[in-house]
C-alpha cells in the first residue's frame, strides 16, 4: 500500500526536474559559483566586527534585492576581536620562524613578546601528568588529528587547561588532517576563573618538529608576539531574503549559511558556498515562476564563527513563533559534490523526507541520513523543529578550513550546481506540501 504522502510527494517529480534542469544544465548553470567568486573576490574575508563584514552584508542586501527577492536586515550584536600583528620564532635549539595564527578571543602578549622555554605534550592527560613542569613555560600541544569534532577541544580549551597549571602561553597544533606548513585559526573559549594567556595555532610540521626535539631532550625556547585584542561588541545584521507563501505566509521553511568568515583566505568554502546556494535556491524557484504555500526564507547569519552568535539572537527574537517553523536548513560543511541530505526530526517527519529525497534521482542524491547539523540551526533542532544539512564529499574540507587556503580555488562550479539543485528542490517541496512536517 503506497501511503498518501508518497503519492503527494511523487506529484512533484516534474517540478523537481525543472529545478534540477535549470540549475545543472539551464540558464542558471554555474550561477552560484559565479556569484560566490564575484562576492569573495570583491569583499575578501569578513570576520565578525570587521568593516569587511559590514561591506559583505550591504553587498548581499543589494544583490538579493536586485534579484527580485524581499530582503531585510535584522540587527544583532556581535563580538569584535582583532588579530593585530603576530609572530613566533624558535630561539633554541636553533633559529627558525614559526608560522602562526592567533586564535579568536585570545589576549595579546606584552609589546616585547613572551620568551620562554617550551613544554611539548600530546594530550590533556600528559599535561596533567607533567603539570609540575608547566609553570612559566609555553605549552605546545602536539595532539594527533582524530576527527574535527574530537580534536577541536584542544583549540577550544588548550589555553585554559595550560593556564590552570601555570603556563604563560600556548601554541596548538592546527586542527587539520593535512598540512603544507599552513596554520588554521578558529575560536577558543577561556574557561571561568582561569588567567587569560595568549594562544595561537602552529602548523602540524612545527608541532611535530618541537615534539621530536623534546623527545631528544633538547631545550626549546620560543618567542611569541601577539597584538590581539577584544573591542566592544559591534552592531551587525542577519541578512534575510524571502519568497512569501501564497497560502500560509506565516509558516516558514528556512535555508541558511553564514556570511562571516575568519580573517584569512577568502571564506569561499566556509561559508561563502553555503550562503550562495541558500540564495541560489530562492533564485531558481523565482526564475521558474513558482510560489509555494509557505514562505521560503533564506537567512545569512552573522558571527557564526564566534559560536553562532547572530543565529542565537535570531532564535531568541523568533522563537515565539516556533510552531510556524516547518524545517530549518543550513549548509556549513562545504559545497563540494553532494552525497545525501542529513535530517533530524520525528519518525513521521523522516518518512516524509525519505519521499522528498527520491525526487533527487536525476542527480543521484536520494539518500537521507541521520543528524542534520549546523551551529546556527541547532537551537531550533534542540526544541523539536526538524532540521536538515548537506552531506558533501568533504574529505578535503579540513585541509583548507580556517586557513589562507580557503579560497575560490577549492570550489567547483558543477558541484555547486548540484548543491543548489538539491537545496532548492527540498526547500520548495517541503514548503508546498499540504501539511507541515510532523514534530
Short mmCIF file of C-alpha atoms in Angstrom, two decimals:
data_model
loop_
_atom_site.label_atom_id
_atom_site.label_comp_id
_atom_site.label_asym_id
_atom_site.label_seq_id
_atom_site.Cartn_x
_atom_site.Cartn_y
_atom_site.Cartn_z
CA UNK A 1 0.00 0.00 0.00
CA UNK A 2 1.61 3.27 -1.11
CA UNK A 3 0.98 5.96 1.51
CA UNK A 4 -0.88 9.18 0.72
CA UNK A 5 2.26 11.21 1.42
CA UNK A 6 4.28 9.11 -1.06
CA UNK A 7 1.66 9.84 -3.72
CA UNK A 8 1.56 13.55 -2.86
CA UNK A 9 5.35 13.94 -2.96
CA UNK A 10 5.68 11.91 -6.18
CA UNK A 11 3.43 14.52 -7.79
CA UNK A 12 6.35 16.95 -7.58
CA UNK A 13 8.60 14.89 -9.87
CA UNK A 14 8.11 17.24 -12.85
CA UNK A 15 8.74 20.43 -10.91
CA UNK A 16 11.80 18.89 -9.23
CA UNK A 17 13.17 18.01 -12.65
CA UNK A 18 12.55 21.58 -13.85
CA UNK A 19 14.52 22.96 -10.91
CA UNK A 20 17.36 20.48 -11.46
CA UNK A 21 17.48 21.16 -15.22
CA UNK A 22 17.62 24.93 -14.68
CA UNK A 23 20.39 24.65 -12.07
CA UNK A 24 22.53 21.99 -13.70
CA UNK A 25 22.01 22.39 -17.47
CA UNK A 26 19.98 25.56 -17.99
CA UNK A 27 20.37 29.32 -17.81
CA UNK A 28 21.32 29.17 -14.12
CA UNK A 29 24.22 26.78 -14.70
CA UNK A 30 27.34 27.89 -12.74
CA UNK A 31 25.47 30.92 -11.41
CA UNK A 32 26.04 30.17 -7.71
CA UNK A 33 29.77 29.71 -8.41
CA UNK A 34 29.97 32.99 -10.34
CA UNK A 35 28.07 34.80 -7.58
CA UNK A 36 30.45 33.36 -4.99
CA UNK A 37 33.52 34.38 -6.99
CA UNK A 38 32.19 37.92 -7.53
CA UNK A 39 31.36 38.25 -3.83
CA UNK A 40 34.56 36.80 -2.33
CA UNK A 41 36.86 38.45 -4.88
CA UNK A 42 35.20 41.81 -4.17
CA UNK A 43 34.89 41.64 -0.37
CA UNK A 44 37.57 39.14 0.66
CA UNK A 45 37.40 37.69 4.15
CA UNK A 46 34.92 39.14 6.65
CA UNK A 47 35.50 38.41 10.31
CA UNK A 48 32.94 39.29 12.98
CA UNK A 49 33.06 43.01 13.84
CA UNK A 50 35.11 44.00 10.79
CA UNK A 51 34.43 46.67 8.17
CA UNK A 52 34.59 43.88 5.57
CA UNK A 53 31.64 42.10 7.20
CA UNK A 54 29.63 45.35 7.04
CA UNK A 55 30.51 45.60 3.33
CA UNK A 56 29.54 41.93 2.80
CA UNK A 57 26.10 42.49 4.36
CA UNK A 58 25.50 45.58 2.18
CA UNK A 59 26.69 43.66 -0.88
CA UNK A 60 24.31 40.75 -0.26
CA UNK A 61 21.40 43.04 0.65
CA UNK A 62 21.80 44.86 -2.68
CA UNK A 63 22.44 41.72 -4.76
CA UNK A 64 19.42 39.82 -3.44
CA UNK A 65 17.20 42.91 -3.76
CA UNK A 66 18.28 43.32 -7.40
CA UNK A 67 17.44 39.64 -7.87
CA UNK A 68 13.82 40.50 -7.07
CA UNK A 69 13.58 38.93 -3.61
CA UNK A 70 12.05 40.52 -0.48
CA UNK A 71 15.13 41.44 1.56
CA UNK A 72 15.52 42.96 5.01
CA UNK A 73 18.16 43.19 7.74
CA UNK A 74 17.69 42.20 11.40
CA UNK A 75 20.05 43.86 13.90
CA UNK A 76 22.36 41.79 16.15
CA UNK A 77 25.31 42.48 18.47
CA UNK A 78 28.46 40.54 17.65
CA UNK A 79 31.99 40.05 19.07
CA UNK A 80 34.82 42.23 17.74
CA UNK A 81 38.18 40.55 18.15
CA UNK A 82 41.16 41.95 16.24
CA UNK A 83 44.24 39.84 15.43
CA UNK A 84 46.85 42.60 15.23
CA UNK A 85 50.47 41.86 14.29
CA UNK A 86 51.73 38.46 15.38
CA UNK A 87 54.86 36.37 15.03
CA UNK A 88 56.71 33.49 16.66
CA UNK A 89 60.34 32.43 16.50
CA UNK A 90 62.12 29.43 17.85
CA UNK A 91 65.32 30.71 19.51
CA UNK A 92 66.74 27.39 20.73
CA UNK A 93 67.92 24.79 19.83
CA UNK A 94 68.14 26.72 16.53
CA UNK A 95 66.69 29.86 14.99
CA UNK A 96 63.54 29.23 12.98
CA UNK A 97 60.45 31.31 12.30
CA UNK A 98 57.15 29.59 13.13
CA UNK A 99 54.00 30.17 11.06
CA UNK A 100 51.18 31.03 13.47
CA UNK A 101 47.59 32.26 13.54
CA UNK A 102 46.28 33.65 16.82
CA UNK A 103 43.03 32.08 17.99
CA UNK A 104 39.81 34.07 18.18
CA UNK A 105 39.25 35.81 21.56
CA UNK A 106 42.90 35.33 22.57
CA UNK A 107 44.59 38.08 24.55
CA UNK A 108 47.79 39.59 23.20
CA UNK A 109 51.30 39.42 24.65
CA UNK A 110 53.17 42.39 26.14
CA UNK A 111 54.64 44.54 23.30
CA UNK A 112 58.07 42.93 23.74
CA UNK A 113 56.50 39.46 23.47
CA UNK A 114 56.87 36.40 25.68
CA UNK A 115 60.11 34.42 25.55
CA UNK A 116 60.00 31.14 27.42
CA UNK A 117 61.05 27.53 27.45
CA UNK A 118 58.62 25.13 25.80
CA UNK A 119 56.83 22.09 27.25
CA UNK A 120 55.53 19.80 24.48
CA UNK A 121 52.62 17.47 25.28
CA UNK A 122 50.46 15.20 23.12
CA UNK A 123 47.26 15.27 25.20
CA UNK A 124 45.44 16.92 28.09
CA UNK A 125 46.27 13.76 30.12
CA UNK A 126 50.00 14.25 29.51
CA UNK A 127 49.67 17.91 30.52
CA UNK A 128 48.03 16.83 33.79
CA UNK A 129 50.77 14.26 34.41
CA UNK A 130 53.51 16.82 33.77
CA UNK A 131 51.78 19.77 35.47
CA UNK A 132 54.83 20.41 37.69
CA UNK A 133 56.88 21.24 34.56
CA UNK A 134 54.37 23.78 33.22
CA UNK A 135 54.78 26.95 35.33
CA UNK A 136 56.46 29.74 33.33
CA UNK A 137 56.51 27.63 30.15
CA UNK A 138 54.89 27.97 26.75
CA UNK A 139 52.89 24.76 26.34
CA UNK A 140 52.90 23.27 22.83
CA UNK A 141 50.11 20.79 22.13
CA UNK A 142 51.02 18.18 19.52
CA UNK A 143 47.78 16.18 19.66
CA UNK A 144 47.07 13.81 16.73
CA UNK A 145 44.11 14.61 14.47
CA UNK A 146 41.36 12.06 15.17
CA UNK A 147 38.34 13.95 13.83
CA UNK A 148 37.43 17.61 13.85
CA UNK A 149 34.67 17.08 16.41
CA UNK A 150 37.02 15.36 18.85
CA UNK A 151 40.32 17.17 18.25
CA UNK A 152 38.89 20.72 18.22
CA UNK A 153 38.75 20.54 22.05
CA UNK A 154 42.50 21.30 22.01
CA UNK A 155 41.91 24.54 20.13
CA UNK A 156 38.92 25.49 22.27
CA UNK A 157 40.29 24.65 25.74
CA UNK A 158 44.07 24.28 25.36
CA UNK A 159 44.80 27.77 26.70
CA UNK A 160 42.56 27.33 29.74
CA UNK A 161 43.98 23.90 30.63
CA UNK A 162 47.56 25.16 30.28
CA UNK A 163 46.83 28.34 32.25
CA UNK A 164 45.46 26.27 35.13
CA UNK A 165 48.89 24.65 35.54
CA UNK A 166 50.83 27.93 35.29
CA UNK A 167 51.76 28.15 31.60
CA UNK A 168 52.39 31.64 30.17
CA UNK A 169 51.12 30.90 26.62
CA UNK A 170 50.02 28.02 24.39
CA UNK A 171 50.81 27.04 20.82
CA UNK A 172 48.39 24.47 19.47
CA UNK A 173 48.84 22.14 16.54
CA UNK A 174 46.34 23.15 13.85
CA UNK A 175 43.16 21.06 13.73
CA UNK A 176 43.66 19.51 10.29
CA UNK A 177 44.49 16.12 8.77
CA UNK A 178 46.73 17.64 6.09
CA UNK A 179 49.27 20.43 6.07
CA UNK A 180 51.73 22.23 3.83
CA UNK A 181 53.00 24.29 6.76
CA UNK A 182 49.62 26.03 6.99
CA UNK A 183 48.25 27.30 10.31
CA UNK A 184 44.47 27.08 10.84
CA UNK A 185 42.73 29.55 13.15
CA UNK A 186 39.39 29.31 14.97
CA UNK A 187 37.56 30.42 18.10
CA UNK A 188 38.79 29.50 21.57
CA UNK A 189 36.99 29.74 24.91
CA UNK A 190 38.63 30.86 28.13
CA UNK A 191 37.00 28.92 30.98
CA UNK A 192 35.73 30.78 34.03
CA UNK A 193 38.29 31.66 36.68
CA UNK A 194 41.45 30.99 34.63
CA UNK A 195 44.07 33.61 33.85
CA UNK A 196 43.80 34.56 30.17
CA UNK A 197 47.04 33.62 28.40
CA UNK A 198 47.89 34.20 24.72
CA UNK A 199 47.10 31.28 22.41
CA UNK A 200 47.80 30.63 18.75
CA UNK A 201 47.82 27.68 16.42
CA UNK A 202 51.00 26.46 14.78
CA UNK A 203 51.49 24.11 11.84
CA UNK A 204 51.42 20.32 12.08
CA UNK A 205 55.04 20.34 10.86
CA UNK A 206 56.29 22.70 13.58
CA UNK A 207 54.35 20.89 16.33
CA UNK A 208 55.93 17.59 15.28
CA UNK A 209 59.37 19.20 14.96
CA UNK A 210 59.26 20.53 18.53
CA UNK A 211 57.91 17.20 19.79
CA UNK A 212 60.88 15.37 18.22
CA UNK A 213 63.31 17.89 19.70
CA UNK A 214 61.72 17.43 23.12
CA UNK A 215 61.97 13.64 22.77
CA UNK A 216 65.73 14.09 22.26
CA UNK A 217 65.89 16.08 25.49
CA UNK A 218 66.78 19.33 23.69
CA UNK A 219 65.86 22.60 25.39
CA UNK A 220 63.39 24.57 23.24
CA UNK A 221 62.90 28.31 23.64
CA UNK A 222 60.27 30.27 21.70
CA UNK A 223 59.47 33.99 21.50
CA UNK A 224 55.81 34.78 20.83
CA UNK A 225 54.47 38.25 19.99
CA UNK A 226 50.73 38.85 19.52
CA UNK A 227 48.87 42.15 19.19
CA UNK A 228 45.43 40.57 19.63
CA UNK A 229 42.69 42.45 21.43
CA UNK A 230 38.95 42.36 22.00
CA UNK A 231 36.98 45.54 21.33
CA UNK A 232 33.40 46.27 22.48
CA UNK A 233 30.67 44.26 20.73
CA UNK A 234 29.81 45.59 17.27
CA UNK A 235 26.45 46.24 15.60
CA UNK A 236 25.68 43.88 12.75
CA UNK A 237 22.78 42.19 10.94
CA UNK A 238 21.42 38.83 9.91
CA UNK A 239 20.50 39.22 6.22
CA UNK A 240 17.07 37.82 5.30
CA UNK A 241 15.53 37.20 1.84
CA UNK A 242 12.11 35.71 1.20
CA UNK A 243 9.61 34.35 -1.25
CA UNK A 244 6.35 34.72 0.63
CA UNK A 245 3.99 31.77 0.71
CA UNK A 246 0.64 32.19 -1.04
CA UNK A 247 -1.45 30.20 1.43
CA UNK A 248 0.41 30.14 4.77
CA UNK A 249 2.87 33.05 4.62
CA UNK A 250 3.40 32.86 8.40
CA UNK A 251 4.76 29.29 8.09
CA UNK A 252 8.43 29.09 7.15
CA UNK A 253 10.98 26.80 5.56
CA UNK A 254 14.33 28.39 6.44
CA UNK A 255 17.51 27.92 4.35
CA UNK A 256 20.81 29.29 5.58
CA UNK A 257 24.55 29.71 5.54
CA UNK A 258 26.75 32.16 7.44
CA UNK A 259 28.09 35.35 5.91
CA UNK A 260 31.01 35.95 8.28
CA UNK A 261 34.30 34.06 7.92
CA UNK A 262 37.72 34.07 9.54
CA UNK A 263 40.17 36.84 8.70
CA UNK A 264 42.32 34.64 6.43
CA UNK A 265 41.75 33.30 2.91
CA UNK A 266 38.51 34.35 1.19
CA UNK A 267 35.94 32.41 3.22
CA UNK A 268 34.80 30.86 -0.09
CA UNK A 269 34.29 27.38 1.33
CA UNK A 270 33.45 28.37 4.93
CA UNK A 271 30.86 29.51 4.39
CA UNK A 272 30.52 31.57 1.21
CA UNK A 273 29.32 28.49 -0.67
CA UNK A 274 26.58 27.72 1.87
CA UNK A 275 25.37 31.31 1.77
CA UNK A 276 25.32 31.35 -2.04
CA UNK A 277 23.38 28.10 -2.54
CA UNK A 278 20.83 29.35 0.02
CA UNK A 279 20.35 32.47 -2.13
CA UNK A 280 20.51 30.46 -5.36
CA UNK A 281 17.72 28.11 -4.21
CA UNK A 282 15.33 31.09 -3.99
CA UNK A 283 16.54 32.42 -7.36
CA UNK A 284 15.83 29.08 -9.06
CA UNK A 285 12.31 28.93 -7.64
CA UNK A 286 11.62 32.57 -8.55
CA UNK A 287 13.03 32.12 -12.08
CA UNK A 288 10.60 29.25 -12.67
CA UNK A 289 7.67 31.41 -11.52
CA UNK A 290 6.99 29.04 -8.61
CA UNK A 291 5.46 30.20 -5.37
CA UNK A 292 5.00 27.67 -2.56
CA UNK A 293 2.19 27.57 0.03
CA UNK A 294 4.60 28.53 2.80
CA UNK A 295 7.28 31.19 2.94
CA UNK A 296 10.81 30.31 1.84
CA UNK A 297 13.21 32.33 3.96
CA UNK A 298 16.97 32.49 3.37
CA UNK A 299 18.98 33.77 6.33
CA UNK A 300 22.66 34.67 6.03
CA UNK A 301 23.90 34.55 9.64
CA UNK A 302 26.32 36.99 11.22
CA UNK A 303 29.09 35.86 13.62
CA UNK A 304 28.69 32.09 13.29
CA UNK A 305 32.42 31.58 13.83
CA UNK A 306 32.20 33.04 17.35
CA UNK A 307 29.69 30.34 18.33
CA UNK A 308 26.51 31.02 16.35
CA UNK A 309 26.11 34.49 17.89
CA UNK A 310 23.84 36.07 15.25
CA UNK A 311 21.77 32.89 14.97
CA UNK A 312 21.18 32.68 18.72
CA UNK A 313 19.80 36.21 18.69
CA UNK A 314 17.61 35.32 15.70
CA UNK A 315 16.27 32.34 17.64
CA UNK A 316 15.58 34.48 20.70
CA UNK A 317 13.75 37.04 18.55
CA UNK A 318 11.64 34.48 16.63
CA UNK A 319 11.11 31.51 18.96
CA UNK A 320 7.70 32.92 19.98
CA UNK A 321 6.62 31.68 16.51
CA UNK A 322 8.36 28.31 16.84
CA UNK A 323 5.22 26.36 15.87
CA UNK A 324 5.33 28.05 12.44
CA UNK A 325 8.88 26.89 11.62
CA UNK A 326 8.40 23.88 9.36
CA UNK A 327 12.03 22.99 8.54
CA UNK A 328 15.36 24.72 9.23
CA UNK A 329 18.26 24.04 6.83
CA UNK A 330 21.93 25.02 6.98
CA UNK A 331 24.89 24.41 4.67
CA UNK A 332 28.16 24.92 6.56
CA UNK A 333 30.27 21.88 5.70
CA UNK A 334 31.24 22.84 2.19
CA UNK A 335 29.51 22.81 -1.20
CA UNK A 336 31.53 20.03 -2.79
CA UNK A 337 29.78 17.16 -4.63
CA UNK A 338 26.57 16.40 -2.69
CA UNK A 339 26.11 12.86 -1.38
CA UNK A 340 22.99 12.99 0.79
CA UNK A 341 20.66 15.10 2.87
CA UNK A 342 21.16 14.85 6.64
CA UNK A 343 17.96 15.13 8.65
CA UNK A 344 16.89 15.46 12.29
CA UNK A 345 13.21 15.09 13.12
CA UNK A 346 10.45 12.76 14.26
CA UNK A 347 10.00 9.32 12.69
CA UNK A 348 6.87 10.60 10.94
CA UNK A 349 8.79 13.58 9.51
CA UNK A 350 11.59 11.27 8.40
CA UNK A 351 9.06 9.21 6.40
CA UNK A 352 8.03 12.37 4.54
CA UNK A 353 11.65 13.40 3.90
CA UNK A 354 12.50 9.92 2.59
CA UNK A 355 9.89 10.53 -0.12
CA UNK A 356 11.16 14.07 -0.81
CA UNK A 357 14.75 12.97 -1.49
CA UNK A 358 13.51 10.42 -4.05
CA UNK A 359 12.80 13.46 -6.24
CA UNK A 360 16.59 13.97 -6.44
CA UNK A 361 17.06 10.79 -8.53
CA UNK A 362 18.14 12.84 -11.60
CA UNK A 363 21.25 13.97 -9.66
CA UNK A 364 21.66 10.68 -7.79
CA UNK A 365 21.37 12.05 -4.22
CA UNK A 366 18.38 10.10 -2.95
CA UNK A 367 19.92 9.17 0.39
CA UNK A 368 18.52 10.53 3.66
CA UNK A 369 20.97 10.29 6.55
CA UNK A 370 20.51 10.96 10.25
CA UNK A 371 21.66 14.06 12.14
CA UNK A 372 21.01 17.35 10.43
CA UNK A 373 23.71 19.65 11.75
CA UNK A 374 24.68 23.28 11.89
CA UNK A 375 25.72 25.64 14.67
CA UNK A 376 23.15 28.20 13.54
CA UNK A 377 20.13 25.89 13.33
CA UNK A 378 20.89 23.83 16.44
CA UNK A 379 18.76 25.99 18.83
CA UNK A 380 15.71 25.17 16.67
CA UNK A 381 16.52 21.46 16.39
CA UNK A 382 17.06 21.22 20.16
CA UNK A 383 13.49 22.43 20.66
CA UNK A 384 11.99 19.93 18.22
CA UNK A 385 11.95 21.78 14.87
CA UNK A 386 13.02 19.44 12.03
CA UNK A 387 16.49 20.30 10.69
CA UNK A 388 18.44 19.44 7.55
CA UNK A 389 22.00 19.87 6.30
CA UNK A 390 24.00 18.93 3.25
CA UNK A 391 26.37 15.95 3.31
CA UNK A 392 29.01 16.56 0.65
CA UNK A 393 32.23 14.83 -0.41
CA UNK A 394 34.04 16.72 2.32
CA UNK A 395 37.24 14.70 2.82
CA UNK A 396 39.26 17.80 1.87
CA UNK A 397 37.21 20.31 3.86
CA UNK A 398 39.51 20.48 6.87
CA UNK A 399 42.60 20.77 4.67
CA UNK A 400 41.54 24.34 3.90
CA UNK A 401 39.28 25.18 6.85
CA UNK A 402 40.05 28.47 8.70
CA UNK A 403 43.29 28.91 6.76
CA UNK A 404 44.74 31.06 3.97
CA UNK A 405 43.84 28.12 1.71
CA UNK A 406 40.08 28.75 1.91
CA UNK A 407 39.76 30.44 -1.49
CA UNK A 408 37.76 30.11 -4.72
CA UNK A 409 40.37 27.63 -5.94
CA UNK A 410 38.82 24.87 -3.78
CA UNK A 411 35.33 25.42 -5.27
CA UNK A 412 33.91 23.65 -8.31
CA UNK A 413 31.05 25.17 -10.36
CA UNK A 414 29.46 21.81 -11.21
CA UNK A 415 29.41 20.71 -7.58
CA UNK A 416 27.75 23.98 -6.62
CA UNK A 417 25.08 23.48 -9.34
CA UNK A 418 24.21 20.12 -7.79
CA UNK A 419 24.16 21.51 -4.24
CA UNK A 420 21.90 24.37 -5.37
CA UNK A 421 19.51 21.97 -7.13
CA UNK A 422 19.26 19.70 -4.08
CA UNK A 423 18.75 22.65 -1.73
CA UNK A 424 16.06 24.21 -3.92
CA UNK A 425 14.08 21.00 -4.52
CA UNK A 426 14.00 20.06 -0.83
CA UNK A 427 13.06 23.56 0.32
CA UNK A 428 10.37 24.11 -2.32
CA UNK A 429 8.64 20.74 -1.94
CA UNK A 430 8.56 20.84 1.87
CA UNK A 431 7.23 24.42 1.72
CA UNK A 432 4.48 23.44 -0.72
CA UNK A 433 3.16 20.18 0.81
CA UNK A 434 -0.39 20.23 2.20
CA UNK A 435 0.85 19.75 5.76
CA UNK A 436 3.82 20.87 7.79
CA UNK A 437 6.33 18.19 8.80
CA UNK A 438 5.06 16.33 11.87
CA UNK A 439 7.02 17.17 15.04
#
